[in-house]
Short mmCIF file of C-alpha atoms and ligand atoms in Angstrom, two decimals:
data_model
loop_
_atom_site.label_atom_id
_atom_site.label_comp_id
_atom_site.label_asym_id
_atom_site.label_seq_id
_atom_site.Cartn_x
_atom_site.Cartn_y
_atom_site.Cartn_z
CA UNK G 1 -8.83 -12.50 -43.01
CA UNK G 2 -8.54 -9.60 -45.66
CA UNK G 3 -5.55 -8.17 -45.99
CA UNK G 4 -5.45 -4.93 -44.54
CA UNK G 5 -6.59 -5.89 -41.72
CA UNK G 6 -3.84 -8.39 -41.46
CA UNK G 7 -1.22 -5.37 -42.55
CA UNK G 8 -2.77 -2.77 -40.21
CA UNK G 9 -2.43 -4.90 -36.93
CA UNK G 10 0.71 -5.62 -37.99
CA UNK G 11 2.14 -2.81 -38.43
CA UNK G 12 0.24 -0.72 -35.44
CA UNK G 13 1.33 -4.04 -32.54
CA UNK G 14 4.76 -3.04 -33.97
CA UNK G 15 4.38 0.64 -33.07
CA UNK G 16 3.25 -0.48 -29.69
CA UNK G 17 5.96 -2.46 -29.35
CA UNK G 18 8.43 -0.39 -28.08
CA UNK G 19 6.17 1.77 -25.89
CA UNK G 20 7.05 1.83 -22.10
CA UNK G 21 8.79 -1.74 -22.82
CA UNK G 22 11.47 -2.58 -20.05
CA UNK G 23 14.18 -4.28 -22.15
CA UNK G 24 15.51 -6.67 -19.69
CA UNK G 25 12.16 -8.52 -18.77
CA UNK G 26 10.49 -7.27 -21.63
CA UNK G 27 7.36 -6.37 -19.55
CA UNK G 28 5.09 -3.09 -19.79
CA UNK G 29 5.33 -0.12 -17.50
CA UNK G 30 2.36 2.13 -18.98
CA UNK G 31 0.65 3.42 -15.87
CA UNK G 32 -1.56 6.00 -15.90
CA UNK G 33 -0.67 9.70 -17.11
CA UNK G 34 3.65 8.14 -16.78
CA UNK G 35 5.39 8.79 -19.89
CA UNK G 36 4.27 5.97 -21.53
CA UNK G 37 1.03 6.60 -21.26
CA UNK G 38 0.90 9.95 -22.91
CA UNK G 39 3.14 8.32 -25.85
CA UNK G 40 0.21 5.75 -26.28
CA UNK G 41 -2.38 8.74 -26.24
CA UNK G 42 -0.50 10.47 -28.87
CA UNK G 43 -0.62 7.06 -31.10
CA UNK G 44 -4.30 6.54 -30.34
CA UNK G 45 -4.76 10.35 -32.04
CA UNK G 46 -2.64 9.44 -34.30
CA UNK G 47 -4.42 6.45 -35.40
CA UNK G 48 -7.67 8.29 -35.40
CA UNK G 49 -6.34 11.12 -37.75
CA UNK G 50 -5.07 8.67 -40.40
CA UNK G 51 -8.50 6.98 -40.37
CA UNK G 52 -9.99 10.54 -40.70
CA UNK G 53 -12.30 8.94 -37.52
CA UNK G 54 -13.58 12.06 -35.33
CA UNK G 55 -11.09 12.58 -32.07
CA UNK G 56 -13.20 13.10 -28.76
CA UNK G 57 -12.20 13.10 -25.19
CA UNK G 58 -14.64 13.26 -22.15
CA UNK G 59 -12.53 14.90 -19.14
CA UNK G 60 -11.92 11.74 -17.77
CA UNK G 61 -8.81 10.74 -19.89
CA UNK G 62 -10.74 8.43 -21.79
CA UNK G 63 -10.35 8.50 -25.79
CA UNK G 64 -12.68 8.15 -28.02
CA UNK G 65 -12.47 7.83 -31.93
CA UNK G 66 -15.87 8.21 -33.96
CA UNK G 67 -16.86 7.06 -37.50
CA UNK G 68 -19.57 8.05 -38.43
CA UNK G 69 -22.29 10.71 -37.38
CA UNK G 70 -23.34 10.74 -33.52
CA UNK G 71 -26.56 11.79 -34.81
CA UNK G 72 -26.91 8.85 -36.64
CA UNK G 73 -26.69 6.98 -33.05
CA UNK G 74 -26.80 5.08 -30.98
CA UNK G 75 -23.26 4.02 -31.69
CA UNK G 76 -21.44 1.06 -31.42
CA UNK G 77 -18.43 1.49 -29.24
CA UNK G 78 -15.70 -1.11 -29.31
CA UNK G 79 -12.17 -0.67 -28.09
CA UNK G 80 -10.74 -1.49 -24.42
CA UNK G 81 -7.24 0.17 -22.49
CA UNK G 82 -3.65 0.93 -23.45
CA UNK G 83 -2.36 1.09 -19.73
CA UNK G 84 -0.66 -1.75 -17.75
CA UNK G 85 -0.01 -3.28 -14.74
CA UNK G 86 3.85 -2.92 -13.56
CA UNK G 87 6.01 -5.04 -16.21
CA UNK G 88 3.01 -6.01 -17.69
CA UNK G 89 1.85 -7.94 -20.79
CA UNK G 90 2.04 -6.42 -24.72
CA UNK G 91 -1.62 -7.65 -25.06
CA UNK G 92 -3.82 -7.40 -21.97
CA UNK G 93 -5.98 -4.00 -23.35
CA UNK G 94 -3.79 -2.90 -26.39
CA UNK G 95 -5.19 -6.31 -28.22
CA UNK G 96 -8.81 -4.86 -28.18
CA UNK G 97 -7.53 -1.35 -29.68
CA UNK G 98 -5.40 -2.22 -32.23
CA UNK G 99 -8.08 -4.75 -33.31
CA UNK G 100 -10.75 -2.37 -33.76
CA UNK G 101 -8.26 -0.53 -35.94
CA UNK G 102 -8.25 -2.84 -38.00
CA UNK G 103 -10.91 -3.81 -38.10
CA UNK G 104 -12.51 -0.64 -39.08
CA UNK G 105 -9.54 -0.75 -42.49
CA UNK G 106 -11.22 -4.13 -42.95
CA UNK G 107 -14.66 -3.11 -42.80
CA UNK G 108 -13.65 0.26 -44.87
CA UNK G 109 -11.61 -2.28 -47.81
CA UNK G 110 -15.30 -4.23 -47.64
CA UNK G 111 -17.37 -1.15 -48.40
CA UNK G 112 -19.12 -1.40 -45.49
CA UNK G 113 -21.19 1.95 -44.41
CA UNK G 114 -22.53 1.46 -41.26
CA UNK G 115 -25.57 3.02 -40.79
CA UNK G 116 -24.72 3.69 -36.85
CA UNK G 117 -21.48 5.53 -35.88
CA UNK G 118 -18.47 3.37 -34.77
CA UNK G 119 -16.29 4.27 -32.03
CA UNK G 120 -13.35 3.17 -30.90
CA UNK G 121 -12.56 3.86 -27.17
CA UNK G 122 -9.31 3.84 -25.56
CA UNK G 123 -10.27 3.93 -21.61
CA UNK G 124 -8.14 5.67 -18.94
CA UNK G 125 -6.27 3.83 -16.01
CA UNK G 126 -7.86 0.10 -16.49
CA UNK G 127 -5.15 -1.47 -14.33
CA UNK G 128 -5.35 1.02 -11.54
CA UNK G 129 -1.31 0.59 -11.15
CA UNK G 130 -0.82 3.70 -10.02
CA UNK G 131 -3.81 5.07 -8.09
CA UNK G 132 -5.07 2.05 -6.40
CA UNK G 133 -8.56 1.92 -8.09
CA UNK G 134 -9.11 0.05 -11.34
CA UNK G 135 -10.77 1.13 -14.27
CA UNK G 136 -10.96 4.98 -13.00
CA UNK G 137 -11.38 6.43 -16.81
CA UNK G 138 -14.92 4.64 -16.85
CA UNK G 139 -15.97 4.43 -13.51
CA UNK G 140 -15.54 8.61 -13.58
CA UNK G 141 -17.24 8.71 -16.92
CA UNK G 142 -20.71 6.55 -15.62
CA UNK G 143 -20.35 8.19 -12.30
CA UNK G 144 -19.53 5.09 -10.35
CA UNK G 145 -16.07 6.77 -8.70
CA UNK G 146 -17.17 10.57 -7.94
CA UNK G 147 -14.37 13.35 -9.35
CA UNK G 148 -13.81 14.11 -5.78
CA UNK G 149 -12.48 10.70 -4.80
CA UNK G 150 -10.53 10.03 -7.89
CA UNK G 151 -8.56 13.52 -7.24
CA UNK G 152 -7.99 12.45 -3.92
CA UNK G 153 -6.45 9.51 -4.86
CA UNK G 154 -2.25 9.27 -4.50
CA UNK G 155 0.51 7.68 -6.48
CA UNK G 156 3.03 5.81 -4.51
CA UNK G 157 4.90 9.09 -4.87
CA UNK G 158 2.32 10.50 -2.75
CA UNK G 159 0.81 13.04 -5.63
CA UNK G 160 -2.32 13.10 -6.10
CA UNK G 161 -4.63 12.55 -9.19
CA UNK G 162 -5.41 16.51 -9.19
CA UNK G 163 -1.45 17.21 -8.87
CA UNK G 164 -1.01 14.99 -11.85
CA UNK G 165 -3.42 16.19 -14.18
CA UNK G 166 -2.44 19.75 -13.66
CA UNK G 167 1.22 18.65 -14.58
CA UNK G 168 0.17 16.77 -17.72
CA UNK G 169 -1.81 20.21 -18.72
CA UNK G 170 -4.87 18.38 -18.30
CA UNK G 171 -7.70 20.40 -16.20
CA UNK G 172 -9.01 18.64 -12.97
CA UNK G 173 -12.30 19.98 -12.57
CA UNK G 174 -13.26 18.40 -16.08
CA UNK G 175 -13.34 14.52 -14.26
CA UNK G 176 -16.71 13.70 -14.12
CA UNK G 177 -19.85 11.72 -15.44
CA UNK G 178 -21.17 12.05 -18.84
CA UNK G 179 -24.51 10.67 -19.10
CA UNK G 180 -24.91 12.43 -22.11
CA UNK G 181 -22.21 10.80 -23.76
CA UNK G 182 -23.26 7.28 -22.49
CA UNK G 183 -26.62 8.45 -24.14
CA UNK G 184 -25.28 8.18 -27.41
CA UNK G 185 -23.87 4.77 -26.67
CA UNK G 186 -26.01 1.73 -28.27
CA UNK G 187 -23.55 -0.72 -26.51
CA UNK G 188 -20.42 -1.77 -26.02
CA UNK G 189 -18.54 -4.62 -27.52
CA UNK G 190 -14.64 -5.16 -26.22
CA UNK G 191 -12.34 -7.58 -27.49
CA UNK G 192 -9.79 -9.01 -25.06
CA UNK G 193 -6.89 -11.33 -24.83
CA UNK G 194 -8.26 -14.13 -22.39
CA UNK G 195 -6.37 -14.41 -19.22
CA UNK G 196 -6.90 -17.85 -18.40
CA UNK G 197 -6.93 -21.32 -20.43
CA UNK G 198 -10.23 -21.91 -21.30
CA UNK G 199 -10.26 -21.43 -25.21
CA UNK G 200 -7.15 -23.56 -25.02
CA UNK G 201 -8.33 -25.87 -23.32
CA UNK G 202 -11.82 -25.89 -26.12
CA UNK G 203 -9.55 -25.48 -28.62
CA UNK G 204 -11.41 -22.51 -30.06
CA UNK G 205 -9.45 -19.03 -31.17
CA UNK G 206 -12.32 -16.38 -30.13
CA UNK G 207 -14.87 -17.48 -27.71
CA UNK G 208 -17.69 -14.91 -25.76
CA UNK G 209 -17.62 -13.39 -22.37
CA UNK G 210 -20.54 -14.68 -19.85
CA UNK G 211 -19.84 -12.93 -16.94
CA UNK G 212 -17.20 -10.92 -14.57
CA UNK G 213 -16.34 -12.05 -10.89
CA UNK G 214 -16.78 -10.15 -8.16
CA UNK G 215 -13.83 -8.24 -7.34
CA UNK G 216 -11.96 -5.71 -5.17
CA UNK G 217 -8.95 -4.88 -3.52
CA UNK G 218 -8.00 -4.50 0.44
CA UNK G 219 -5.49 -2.42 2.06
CA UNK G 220 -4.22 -4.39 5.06
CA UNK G 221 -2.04 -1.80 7.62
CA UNK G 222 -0.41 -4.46 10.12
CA UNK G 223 1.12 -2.43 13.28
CA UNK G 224 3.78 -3.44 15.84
CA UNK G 225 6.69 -2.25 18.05
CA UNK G 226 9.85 -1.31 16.02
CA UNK G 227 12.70 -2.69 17.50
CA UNK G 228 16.62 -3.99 17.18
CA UNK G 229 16.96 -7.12 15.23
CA UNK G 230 19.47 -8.67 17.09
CA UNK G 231 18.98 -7.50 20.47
CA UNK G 232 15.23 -8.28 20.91
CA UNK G 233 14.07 -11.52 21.83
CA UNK G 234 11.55 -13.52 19.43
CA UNK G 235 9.24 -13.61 22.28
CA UNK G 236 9.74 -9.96 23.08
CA UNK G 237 8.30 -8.38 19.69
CA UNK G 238 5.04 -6.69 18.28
CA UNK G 239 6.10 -8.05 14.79
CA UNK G 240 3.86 -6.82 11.87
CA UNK G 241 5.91 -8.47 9.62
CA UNK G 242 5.12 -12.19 11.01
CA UNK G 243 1.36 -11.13 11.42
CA UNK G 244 1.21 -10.11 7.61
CA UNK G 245 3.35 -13.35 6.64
CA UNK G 246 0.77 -14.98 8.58
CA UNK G 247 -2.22 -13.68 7.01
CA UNK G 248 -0.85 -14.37 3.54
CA UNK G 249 -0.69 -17.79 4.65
CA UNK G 250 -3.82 -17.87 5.65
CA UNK G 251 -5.45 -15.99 2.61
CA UNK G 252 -4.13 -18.48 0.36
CA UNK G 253 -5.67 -21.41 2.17
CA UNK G 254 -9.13 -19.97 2.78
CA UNK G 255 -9.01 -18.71 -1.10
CA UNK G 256 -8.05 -22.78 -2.23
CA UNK G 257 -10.43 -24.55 -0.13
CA UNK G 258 -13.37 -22.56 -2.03
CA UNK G 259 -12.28 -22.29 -5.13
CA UNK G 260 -11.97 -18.27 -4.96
CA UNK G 261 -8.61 -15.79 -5.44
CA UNK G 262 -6.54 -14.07 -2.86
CA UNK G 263 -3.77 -12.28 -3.59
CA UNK G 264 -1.28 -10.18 -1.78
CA UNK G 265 1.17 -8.97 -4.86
CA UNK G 266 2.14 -5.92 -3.01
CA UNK G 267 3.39 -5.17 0.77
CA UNK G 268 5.81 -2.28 1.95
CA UNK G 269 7.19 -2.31 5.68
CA UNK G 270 8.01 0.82 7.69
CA UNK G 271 11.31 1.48 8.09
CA UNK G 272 12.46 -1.55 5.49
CA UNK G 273 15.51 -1.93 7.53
CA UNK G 274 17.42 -4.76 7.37
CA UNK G 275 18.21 -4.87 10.94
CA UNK G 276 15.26 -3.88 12.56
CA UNK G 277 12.06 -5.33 13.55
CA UNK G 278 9.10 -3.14 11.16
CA UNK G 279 7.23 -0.39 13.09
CA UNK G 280 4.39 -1.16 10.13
CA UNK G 281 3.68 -3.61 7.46
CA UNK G 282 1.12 -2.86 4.41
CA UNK G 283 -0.17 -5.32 2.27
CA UNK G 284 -3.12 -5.43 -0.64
CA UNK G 285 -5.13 -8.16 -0.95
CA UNK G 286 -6.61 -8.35 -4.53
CA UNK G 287 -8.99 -10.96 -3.80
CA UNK G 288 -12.33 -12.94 -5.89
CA UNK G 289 -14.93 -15.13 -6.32
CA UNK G 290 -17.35 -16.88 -8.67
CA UNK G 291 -20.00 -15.19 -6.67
CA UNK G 292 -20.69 -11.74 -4.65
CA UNK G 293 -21.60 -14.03 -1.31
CA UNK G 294 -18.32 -15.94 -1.94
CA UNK G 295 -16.21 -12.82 -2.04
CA UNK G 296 -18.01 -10.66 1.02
CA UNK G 297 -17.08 -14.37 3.36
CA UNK G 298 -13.56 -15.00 1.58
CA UNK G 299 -12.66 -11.28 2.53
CA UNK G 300 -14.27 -11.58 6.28
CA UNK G 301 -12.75 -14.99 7.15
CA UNK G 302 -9.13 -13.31 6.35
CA UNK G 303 -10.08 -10.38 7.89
CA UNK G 304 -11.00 -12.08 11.07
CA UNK G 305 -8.16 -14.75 11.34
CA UNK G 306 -5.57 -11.77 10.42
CA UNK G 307 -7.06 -9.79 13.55
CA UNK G 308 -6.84 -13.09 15.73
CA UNK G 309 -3.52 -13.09 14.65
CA UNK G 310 -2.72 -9.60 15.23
CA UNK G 311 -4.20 -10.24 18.79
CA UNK G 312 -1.65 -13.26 19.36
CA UNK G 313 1.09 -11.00 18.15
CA UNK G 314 0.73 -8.15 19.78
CA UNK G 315 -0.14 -5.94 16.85
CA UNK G 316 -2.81 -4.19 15.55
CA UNK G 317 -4.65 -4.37 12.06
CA UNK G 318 -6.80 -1.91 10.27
CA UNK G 319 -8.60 -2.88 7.17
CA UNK G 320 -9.52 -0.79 4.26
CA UNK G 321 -11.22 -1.83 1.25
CA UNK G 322 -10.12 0.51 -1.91
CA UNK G 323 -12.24 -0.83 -4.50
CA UNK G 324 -14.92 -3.50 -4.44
CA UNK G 325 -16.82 -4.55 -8.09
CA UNK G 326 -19.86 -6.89 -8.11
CA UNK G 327 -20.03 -9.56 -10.19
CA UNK G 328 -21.57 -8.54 -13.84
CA UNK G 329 -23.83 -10.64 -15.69
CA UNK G 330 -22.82 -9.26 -19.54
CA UNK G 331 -26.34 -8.71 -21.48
CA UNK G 332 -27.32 -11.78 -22.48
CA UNK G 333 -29.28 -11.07 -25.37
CA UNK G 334 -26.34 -8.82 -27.08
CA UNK G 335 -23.72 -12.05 -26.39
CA UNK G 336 -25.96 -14.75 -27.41
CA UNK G 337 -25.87 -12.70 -30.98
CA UNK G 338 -22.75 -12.33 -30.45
CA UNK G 339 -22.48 -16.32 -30.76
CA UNK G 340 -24.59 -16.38 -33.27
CA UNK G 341 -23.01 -13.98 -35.61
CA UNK G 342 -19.84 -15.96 -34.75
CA UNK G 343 -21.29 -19.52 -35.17
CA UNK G 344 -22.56 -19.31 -38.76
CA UNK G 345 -18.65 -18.93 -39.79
CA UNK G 346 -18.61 -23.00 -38.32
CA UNK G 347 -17.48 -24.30 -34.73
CA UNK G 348 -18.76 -23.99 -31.70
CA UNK G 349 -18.28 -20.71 -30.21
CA UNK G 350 -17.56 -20.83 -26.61
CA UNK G 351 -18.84 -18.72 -23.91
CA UNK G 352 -16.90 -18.49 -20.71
CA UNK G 353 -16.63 -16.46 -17.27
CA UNK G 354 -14.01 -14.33 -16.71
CA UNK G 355 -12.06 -13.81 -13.37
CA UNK G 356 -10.41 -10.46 -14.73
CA UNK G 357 -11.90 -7.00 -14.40
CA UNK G 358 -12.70 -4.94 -17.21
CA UNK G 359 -13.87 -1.68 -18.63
CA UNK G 360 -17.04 -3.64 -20.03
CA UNK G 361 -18.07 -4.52 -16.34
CA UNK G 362 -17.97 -1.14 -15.27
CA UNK G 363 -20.29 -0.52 -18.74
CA UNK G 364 -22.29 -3.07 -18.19
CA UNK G 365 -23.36 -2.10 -14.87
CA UNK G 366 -23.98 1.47 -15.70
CA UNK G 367 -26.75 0.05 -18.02
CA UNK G 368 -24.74 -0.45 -21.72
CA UNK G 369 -25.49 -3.16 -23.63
CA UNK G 370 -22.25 -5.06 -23.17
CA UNK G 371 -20.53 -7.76 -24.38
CA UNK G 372 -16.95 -9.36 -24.80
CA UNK G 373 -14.80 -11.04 -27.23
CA UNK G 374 -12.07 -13.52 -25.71
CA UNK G 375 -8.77 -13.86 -27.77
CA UNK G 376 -6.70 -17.33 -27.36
CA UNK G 377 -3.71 -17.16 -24.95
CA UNK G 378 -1.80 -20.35 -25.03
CA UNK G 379 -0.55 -20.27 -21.63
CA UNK G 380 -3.48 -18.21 -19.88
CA UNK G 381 -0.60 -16.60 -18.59
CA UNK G 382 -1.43 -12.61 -17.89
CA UNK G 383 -0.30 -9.58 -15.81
CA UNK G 384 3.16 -10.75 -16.99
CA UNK G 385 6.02 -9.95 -19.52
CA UNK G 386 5.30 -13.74 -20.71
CA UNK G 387 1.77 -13.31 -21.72
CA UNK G 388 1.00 -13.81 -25.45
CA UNK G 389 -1.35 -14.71 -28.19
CA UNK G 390 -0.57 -16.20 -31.50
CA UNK G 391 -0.98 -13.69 -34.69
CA UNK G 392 -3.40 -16.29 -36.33
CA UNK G 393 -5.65 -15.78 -33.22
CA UNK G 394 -5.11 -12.27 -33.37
CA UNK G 395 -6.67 -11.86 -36.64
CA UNK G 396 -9.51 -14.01 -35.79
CA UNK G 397 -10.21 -11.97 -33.45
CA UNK G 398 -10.07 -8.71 -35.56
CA UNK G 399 -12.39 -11.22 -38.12
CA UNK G 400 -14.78 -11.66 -35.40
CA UNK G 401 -14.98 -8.27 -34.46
CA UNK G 402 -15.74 -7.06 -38.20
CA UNK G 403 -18.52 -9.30 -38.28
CA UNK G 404 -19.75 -8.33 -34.76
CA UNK G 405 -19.04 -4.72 -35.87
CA UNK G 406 -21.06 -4.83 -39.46
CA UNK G 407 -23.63 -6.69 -38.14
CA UNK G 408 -24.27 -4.11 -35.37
CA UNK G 409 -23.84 -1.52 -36.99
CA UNK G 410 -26.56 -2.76 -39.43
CA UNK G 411 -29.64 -2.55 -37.04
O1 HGY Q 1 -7.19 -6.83 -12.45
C1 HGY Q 1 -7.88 -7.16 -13.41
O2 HGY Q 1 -8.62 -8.11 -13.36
C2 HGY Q 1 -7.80 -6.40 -14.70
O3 HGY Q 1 -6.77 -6.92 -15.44
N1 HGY Q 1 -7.65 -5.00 -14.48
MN1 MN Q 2 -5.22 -6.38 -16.69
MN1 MN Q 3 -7.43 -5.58 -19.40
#
């Protein structure tokens, strides 16, 4: 590993460090457009500037910084998120930015000059934490969530997306798609820290991404009867409360006897009183499977035994899905060079499926070339304050992505 590259990441994951950072769990709050987030865009410009890399944004809140000349395209575009999910992880999206830093000072030290531009993105809103729908900077900029819908969306504040733009001095009405942009794109290569075991378990530092589950999230609204807590009989109430409890119940055994994902990580009843029996419960099921089929009959068979128990308690359910991605087969020709360019440094290079969204999915399936690098994470642990990668595996990964980088930008 050369040593700027070594000294850049270094020195830009200890800028990071501090950003949106809650010091008692030492977790992440960087949602989309918060505080945070607009200290992390200033840092991405930053970044560009010193690196004298072109600054570009597309109306969508996605970043973009470019070396090289677009007319010398098509470009190869690297990068991945700053955001987070609430109390999040230092690494989950910030690993595949601050690695194609650096690696861009490692290529520079090398005298590489690539004969294609470079570009490294920083995408908008990857997590979804705060609007509902994930990866909303590139659905909007392939056209795959219309400008319409994502203004519509609301915070948990109840503002909307447009409300929030306008506030952050951004203009609205400049969401949209940008085919021209994606035009100048050759593909798409994003480094990632892996969230899940498997390079630990292979022993390998940097493996290759094969595919993306199919997955989407569900907005369960459970209805009942509000009532006294201590005055009502058990056998008197329209609970919405025991109906939800119940479907979590039963989400989690359908999702383990096939092998698939079902999560409800986030539920708010109506009035949240201690002492009284919810007029409304609202949960969202974040829920996947290896396959598309899997997911569509996971989701029904919850859907159906949560109604059957809505109907048993005397409440009612309505079901709304918010976001649904199919599964994405990454191009296979781009990540088996990928493993190629990564096997002649020795060891096997592994390529695994991923469980986890990401911007290269929603790439992928507007037609870029796409592929992944996976980073080591010791514990597979992700989506939490406790997730980590070791520096070692770090830097192979900003190795791997110089090589990946030169060699595609070397046609
Ligand atoms: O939820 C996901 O899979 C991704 O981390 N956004
Ligand atoms: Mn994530
Ligand atoms: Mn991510």
């Amino acid at each position: 590993m050369t040593e700027i590259a070594a000294r850049t990441f270094t020195t830009l994951w200890g800028e990071l460090g501090t950003v949106g950072r809650d010091p008692h769990t030492g977790g992440y709050h960087r949602s989309v457009w918060s505080d945070a987030d607009l200290e992390l865009r200033e840092w991405f410009d930053h970044q560009a500037q010193q690196r004298g890399l072109d600054l570009h944004v597309d109306g969508n809140g996605n970043q973009y910084a470019w070396w090289g000349d677009p007319a010398d395209g098509p470009a190869v575009l690297t990068g991945s998120h700053l955001d987070s999910v609430p109390d999040g992880g230092a690494y989950d999206g910030p690993l595949g930015v601050v690695a194609a830093f650096a690696a861009i000072d490692a290529m520079r030290e090398q005298g590489v000059r690539p004969a294609r531009p470079v570009v490294v993105a920083a995408f908008a809103d990857e997590e979804g934490a705060r609007f509902g729908v994930p990866c909303t900077g590139s659905r909007l900029l392939t056209g795959s969530l219309s400008p319409s819908d994502a203004l519509a969306l609301r915070d948990r504040d109840g503002r909307q997306l447009a409300e929030v733009l306008t506030r952050r001095g951004r203009d609205p009405q400049a969401l949209g798609a940008r085919p021209d942009l994606l035009r100048r794109i050759g593909c798409f290569v994003e480094l990632h820290v892996e969230q899940g075991r498997g390079l630990v378990d292979l022993d390998a530092a940097v493996g290759v991404a094969s595919m993306i589950w199919p997955h989407g999230r569900w907005r369960f609204d459970f209805r009942g009867r509000a009532d006294h807590a201590g005055t009502t009989r058990m056998s008197d109430r329209a609970d919405p409360m025991l109906t939800y409890a119940m479907t979590v119940l039963a989400a989690n055994k359908q999702a383990r006897a096939t092998d698939a994902r079902a999560t409800f990580g986030r539920v708010s009843a109506t009035p949240g009183a201690t002492n009284a029996v919810p007029s409304a419960v609202t949960g969202w099921l974040d829920a996947r499977a290896g396959q598309d089929a899997e997911l569509t009959a996971l989701v029904e068979t919850i859907t159906r035994q949560a109604a059957e128990r809505a109907e048993r308690d005397g409440t009612s359910l309505e079901v709304t899905a918010e976001s649904l991605t199919p599964s994405v087969h990454l191009d296979a020709a781009l990540s088996g060079r990928l493993v190629e360019m990564l096997g002649d440094s020795g060891g096997v290079v592994p390529v695994l499926p991923t469980a986890a969204g990401h911007d290269a999915g929603v790439l992928s399936a507007a037609g870029v070339p796409t592929g992944m690098l996976f980073v080591r994470n010791p514990t597979g642990v992700s989506h939490s304050p406790a997730e980590h990668a070791e520096l070692d595996d770090c830097l192979a990964g900003v190795e791997a992505l110089v090589r990946v980088l030169t060699h595609l930008a070397h046609p």
